Short mmCIF file of C-alpha atoms in Angstrom, two decimals:
data_model
loop_
_atom_site.label_atom_id
_atom_site.label_comp_id
_atom_site.label_asym_id
_atom_site.label_seq_id
_atom_site.Cartn_x
_atom_site.Cartn_y
_atom_site.Cartn_z
CA MET L 1 125.81 57.62 148.23
CA GLN L 2 126.48 56.63 144.61
CA THR L 3 123.95 53.83 144.77
CA LEU L 4 120.76 55.86 145.38
CA ALA L 5 122.29 58.48 143.13
CA ALA L 6 122.75 55.79 140.56
CA LEU L 7 119.21 54.72 141.10
CA CYS L 8 117.86 58.08 140.61
CA ALA L 9 120.00 58.61 137.64
CA LEU L 10 118.52 55.55 136.34
CA LEU L 11 115.23 57.08 137.01
CA SER L 12 115.96 59.84 134.58
CA LEU L 13 117.88 57.40 132.47
CA LEU L 14 115.50 54.41 132.07
CA PHE L 15 114.94 54.44 128.24
CA SER L 16 117.86 52.40 126.85
CA ALA L 17 115.73 50.57 124.27
CA HIS L 18 113.04 50.89 121.90
CA ALA L 19 110.15 52.73 123.77
CA ASP L 20 106.71 53.39 122.47
CA VAL L 21 105.26 56.69 123.82
CA VAL L 22 101.57 56.10 124.36
CA GLU L 23 98.68 57.95 125.80
CA ARG L 24 97.83 55.11 128.14
CA PHE L 25 99.61 51.85 128.99
CA GLU L 26 96.28 50.02 128.32
CA ALA L 27 96.87 50.95 124.56
CA VAL L 28 99.64 48.34 124.44
CA PRO L 29 98.59 44.83 125.58
CA GLU L 30 102.19 43.58 125.86
CA CYS L 31 102.92 46.62 128.16
CA MET L 32 100.10 45.55 130.47
CA THR L 33 101.79 42.28 131.38
CA TYR L 34 104.10 44.22 133.82
CA PHE L 35 101.17 45.15 135.97
CA TYR L 36 99.57 42.56 138.24
CA LYS L 37 96.20 41.69 136.70
CA ALA L 38 96.72 44.55 134.32
CA LYS L 39 95.98 47.10 137.06
CA VAL L 40 97.92 50.33 136.28
CA PRO L 41 98.54 52.26 139.45
CA GLU L 42 96.76 55.55 140.03
CA TRP L 43 99.95 56.91 141.51
CA GLY L 44 101.51 59.56 139.44
CA ALA L 45 98.83 59.60 136.77
CA SER L 46 98.15 63.45 137.33
CA THR L 47 101.90 64.33 137.11
CA PRO L 48 102.38 67.33 134.78
CA GLY L 49 104.32 66.31 131.62
CA ALA L 50 104.07 62.54 132.41
CA ALA L 51 104.65 60.25 129.54
CA CYS L 52 103.68 56.63 129.39
CA LEU L 53 106.58 54.57 127.82
CA CYS L 54 106.39 50.94 126.85
CA GLN L 55 110.05 49.93 126.62
CA ARG L 56 111.26 47.72 123.85
CA PHE L 57 114.67 46.30 123.15
CA VAL L 58 115.67 43.69 120.60
CA ASN L 59 112.12 43.53 119.33
CA ARG L 60 110.54 42.54 122.88
CA PHE L 61 108.93 44.65 125.46
CA HIS L 62 110.71 44.63 128.91
CA PHE L 63 108.93 47.10 131.14
CA ALA L 64 106.77 49.98 131.44
CA THR L 65 107.63 53.44 132.73
CA LEU L 66 105.82 56.52 133.61
CA TYR L 67 108.26 59.23 132.97
CA ASP L 68 108.18 62.73 134.24
CA THR L 69 109.53 64.93 131.42
CA ASN L 70 109.57 68.27 133.61
CA HIS L 71 111.87 66.67 136.16
CA ARG L 72 113.42 64.29 133.76
CA ILE L 73 113.10 61.33 136.06
CA ALA L 74 110.75 58.35 136.16
CA VAL L 75 107.75 58.55 138.43
CA TYR L 76 107.96 54.71 138.35
CA SER L 77 108.95 51.82 136.33
CA ALA L 78 107.02 48.48 136.27
CA TYR L 79 108.56 45.11 135.46
CA GLN L 80 108.23 41.33 136.18
CA PHE L 81 111.28 39.87 137.88
CA GLU L 82 113.40 37.61 135.70
CA PRO L 83 116.26 35.48 137.13
CA SER L 84 119.59 36.96 135.96
CA SER L 85 121.36 35.06 133.20
CA GLY L 86 124.77 36.70 134.02
CA GLY L 87 126.59 38.95 131.68
CA GLY L 88 127.11 42.73 131.54
CA ARG L 89 124.92 45.57 130.70
CA GLU L 90 124.77 48.11 127.86
CA LYS L 91 127.14 50.98 128.24
CA ARG L 92 125.78 53.28 125.66
CA TRP L 93 123.34 56.04 126.53
CA PHE L 94 120.08 55.70 124.70
CA VAL L 95 117.53 58.36 124.21
CA GLU L 96 113.80 58.21 123.41
CA PRO L 97 113.32 59.79 119.85
CA GLN L 98 109.52 60.26 120.41
CA LEU L 99 110.25 62.47 123.28
CA VAL L 100 112.02 64.77 121.03
CA ASN L 101 109.63 64.59 118.11
CA ASP L 102 106.54 62.34 118.14
CA SER L 103 106.82 61.79 114.43
CA TRP L 104 110.32 60.15 114.88
CA GLN L 105 111.10 56.51 115.11
CA ALA L 106 109.89 54.63 118.28
CA GLU L 107 113.08 52.62 118.53
CA MET L 108 115.44 53.76 121.23
CA LYS L 109 118.64 55.12 119.75
CA ASP L 110 122.12 55.77 120.93
CA GLY L 111 122.11 59.41 121.79
CA TYR L 112 125.47 60.02 120.14
CA TRP L 113 124.20 58.73 116.82
CA LEU L 114 120.78 60.35 117.02
CA GLY L 115 122.62 63.64 117.64
CA LYS L 116 124.57 62.90 114.51
CA ASP L 117 121.48 62.44 112.52
CA TYR L 118 119.80 65.66 113.80
CA PRO L 119 122.73 67.89 114.72
CA ASP L 120 120.51 71.04 114.85
CA VAL L 121 117.93 69.51 117.19
CA TYR L 122 118.34 69.50 120.98
CA LEU L 123 117.50 66.07 122.24
CA GLY L 124 117.20 66.93 125.88
CA GLU L 125 114.11 69.09 126.34
CA LYS L 126 112.12 66.28 127.89
CA GLN L 127 114.76 63.79 128.98
CA ALA L 128 118.05 63.39 130.58
CA LEU L 129 121.24 63.16 128.37
CA ASN L 130 124.61 61.52 128.84
CA GLU L 131 126.28 64.91 129.16
CA ASP L 132 124.04 65.87 132.03
CA TYR L 133 126.00 63.53 134.31
CA THR L 134 129.55 64.68 133.27
CA ASN L 135 131.19 66.17 136.31
CA SER L 136 128.00 66.36 138.02
CA GLY L 137 128.90 64.12 141.04
CA PHE L 138 126.28 61.63 139.93
CA ASP L 139 126.63 58.41 137.99
CA ARG L 140 124.27 57.18 135.24
CA GLY L 141 122.24 54.38 136.73
CA HIS L 142 119.65 51.64 136.38
CA LEU L 143 116.30 52.06 138.23
CA ASN L 144 115.54 48.40 137.47
CA PRO L 145 118.30 46.35 139.17
CA ASN L 146 120.60 44.31 137.11
CA GLY L 147 119.95 41.15 139.08
CA HIS L 148 116.20 41.35 138.34
CA HIS L 149 116.50 40.95 134.66
CA SER L 150 117.99 38.42 132.17
CA VAL L 151 119.81 39.56 128.92
CA PRO L 152 118.66 41.50 126.91
CA SER L 153 116.26 43.03 129.52
CA ARG L 154 119.02 44.29 131.67
CA ASN L 155 120.29 46.23 128.58
CA ALA L 156 116.91 48.03 128.30
CA THR L 157 117.30 50.00 131.51
CA LEU L 158 119.86 52.73 130.84
CA THR L 159 118.04 56.05 130.37
CA LEU L 160 116.68 57.65 133.54
CA THR L 161 118.49 58.88 136.75
CA LYS L 162 120.06 57.31 139.65
CA PRO L 163 120.38 58.11 143.34
CA LYS L 164 123.16 58.57 145.85
CA MET L 165 122.91 55.32 147.81
CA ASN L 166 122.78 52.41 145.29
CA GLN L 167 125.95 50.80 146.47
CA ASP L 168 125.20 49.63 149.78
CA ALA L 169 121.76 49.49 151.66
CA TRP L 170 119.68 49.67 148.41
CA ARG L 171 121.93 47.12 146.69
CA ILE L 172 121.50 44.68 149.63
CA HIS L 173 117.80 45.35 149.56
CA GLU L 174 117.46 44.45 145.85
CA SER L 175 119.64 41.35 146.52
CA ASP L 176 117.35 40.24 149.37
CA LEU L 177 114.30 40.70 147.06
CA THR L 178 116.01 38.60 144.47
CA THR L 179 116.47 35.68 147.01
CA LEU L 180 112.80 36.10 147.99
CA PHE L 181 111.45 35.98 144.42
CA LEU L 182 113.63 32.96 143.48
CA GLU L 183 112.54 31.09 146.53
CA LYS L 184 108.89 31.89 146.89
CA CYS L 185 107.31 33.48 143.85
CA SER L 186 106.16 31.97 140.51
CA LYS L 187 105.94 35.59 139.37
CA ALA L 188 106.90 38.80 141.05
CA TYR L 189 105.58 42.10 139.91
CA VAL L 190 107.79 45.09 140.80
CA LEU L 191 107.38 48.81 140.84
CA VAL L 192 110.30 51.17 141.32
CA GLY L 193 109.96 54.88 141.65
CA ALA L 194 111.39 58.27 142.82
CA VAL L 195 109.88 61.25 144.67
CA PRO L 196 111.34 64.38 143.10
CA SER L 197 112.90 67.03 145.35
CA ALA L 198 111.40 70.54 145.67
CA ASP L 199 114.46 72.28 144.17
CA ASN L 200 117.51 70.01 144.06
CA TRP L 201 118.89 69.62 140.55
CA ILE L 202 121.86 68.73 138.33
CA VAL L 203 122.52 72.08 136.90
CA LYS L 204 124.43 72.50 133.52
CA ASN L 205 125.13 75.95 132.06
CA ASN L 206 122.92 77.55 134.64
CA VAL L 207 119.95 75.34 133.52
CA LYS L 208 118.07 72.92 135.87
CA ARG L 209 118.60 69.70 133.79
CA VAL L 210 117.88 66.72 136.04
CA ASN L 211 115.93 66.67 139.46
CA ILE L 212 117.76 64.90 142.21
CA PRO L 213 115.08 62.79 143.99
CA ASP L 214 114.47 63.06 147.61
CA TYR L 215 113.43 59.44 147.95
CA VAL L 216 113.60 56.16 145.95
CA TRP L 217 110.96 53.56 146.64
CA ASN L 218 110.03 50.11 145.43
CA ALA L 219 107.06 47.66 145.81
CA TYR L 220 106.44 43.98 144.93
CA CYS L 221 103.51 41.48 144.67
CA CYS L 222 104.61 37.93 144.71
CA VAL L 223 102.20 35.37 143.29
CA ASP L 224 101.96 31.57 142.87
CA ASN L 225 101.27 29.50 139.90
CA ASN L 226 97.64 30.24 140.06
CA ASP L 227 98.35 34.08 140.00
CA GLN L 228 97.30 34.32 143.67
CA PRO L 229 99.12 36.66 146.03
CA ILE L 230 101.61 35.11 148.30
CA GLN L 231 103.51 38.12 149.65
CA SER L 232 103.93 41.63 149.18
CA GLY L 233 106.05 44.35 150.58
CA ALA L 234 107.86 47.75 149.89
CA GLY L 235 110.89 49.76 150.76
CA THR L 236 111.98 53.40 150.84
CA ALA L 237 115.21 55.15 151.07
CA ARG L 238 116.15 58.75 151.40
CA ASN L 239 118.50 60.02 148.68
CA THR L 240 121.31 60.96 151.16
CA GLU L 241 124.34 59.45 152.64
CA GLU L 242 122.29 57.82 155.46
CA ASN L 243 122.35 54.66 153.43
CA HIS L 244 119.30 53.20 155.11
CA VAL L 245 116.29 51.36 153.62
CA VAL L 246 112.96 51.37 155.47
CA LYS L 247 110.96 48.12 154.89
CA ARG L 248 107.25 48.79 154.57
CA SER L 249 104.00 47.10 153.73
CA LEU L 250 102.14 48.18 150.71
CA ASP L 251 99.55 50.08 152.85
CA GLU L 252 102.54 51.80 154.60
CA LEU L 253 104.06 52.77 151.44
CA GLY L 254 100.71 54.19 150.23
CA ALA L 255 100.67 56.44 153.41
CA PHE L 256 104.28 57.38 152.86
CA LEU L 257 103.63 58.54 149.30
CA GLN L 258 100.50 60.35 150.22
CA GLN L 259 102.40 63.08 152.01
CA PHE L 260 103.90 64.03 148.61
CA SER L 261 100.65 64.31 146.66
CA ASN L 262 97.16 66.02 146.88
CA GLU L 263 95.71 63.22 144.84
CA PRO L 264 94.88 59.90 146.36
CA VAL L 265 97.70 57.26 145.97
CA GLY L 266 95.27 54.50 145.25
CA GLN L 267 96.27 50.98 145.00
CA LEU L 268 99.72 50.21 143.56
CA PHE L 269 98.72 46.51 142.60
CA TYR L 270 95.37 44.94 141.95
CA ASN L 271 93.50 44.63 145.23
CA ASN L 272 96.84 45.90 146.65
CA CYS L 273 98.15 42.34 146.23
CA ARG L 274 95.71 40.55 148.52
CA ALA L 275 94.18 37.28 148.03
#
């Protein structure tokens, strides 16, 4: 239960770094490297209150996130798989200053110290805060799995929201993908996202703070040295104690996501990761 909860908490939590808030991912060339052949998914583009985040940490971009500021979770995060180099992960909670005030610094900052800098400004109107998870039954989490990033990239993933099932089935699913990516792929492009619930929230002081997603999903496109697709796939998991991951093709994932939107899902990867 805590794993998907952790994953969804990551989904509201995914900013732990320097994140540029931009109108379009295409405005930042470095950000486009996380999308296969620079194809940004159409999925989620019409989400009310969506913000495009090109997330930086230690002066380097690490992934791109489409963030739902109304539900305070990620629509999806895009990254390239990197073999893990061991070590731990950042424990501080970071916030995105430009989601508070677009004239503030782009560098992600420890929420505690940003609060000290601006004691009269509420930081959580558009993003989840550390205190949202206190005594909530949910843990802060990492949407992008620890084993899919080297240091410091793994330290740039703590700022979104995490789901209930991250400890078992989803963790095994992520581990299986790690093995696949290491054995078969020259590069692996990955998307990880959440489907918000209709009305299930972490509530603080009678205020709906962080949406608890109904589902978490991921998709990947594995390519060879010539940047040609070798394999693709996807997985979905209900954010419950069922602790079960459904393996899907990209087409099946598209059909699955379509039930939650009136807009066409479109292709998640260029040519849907077909040669």
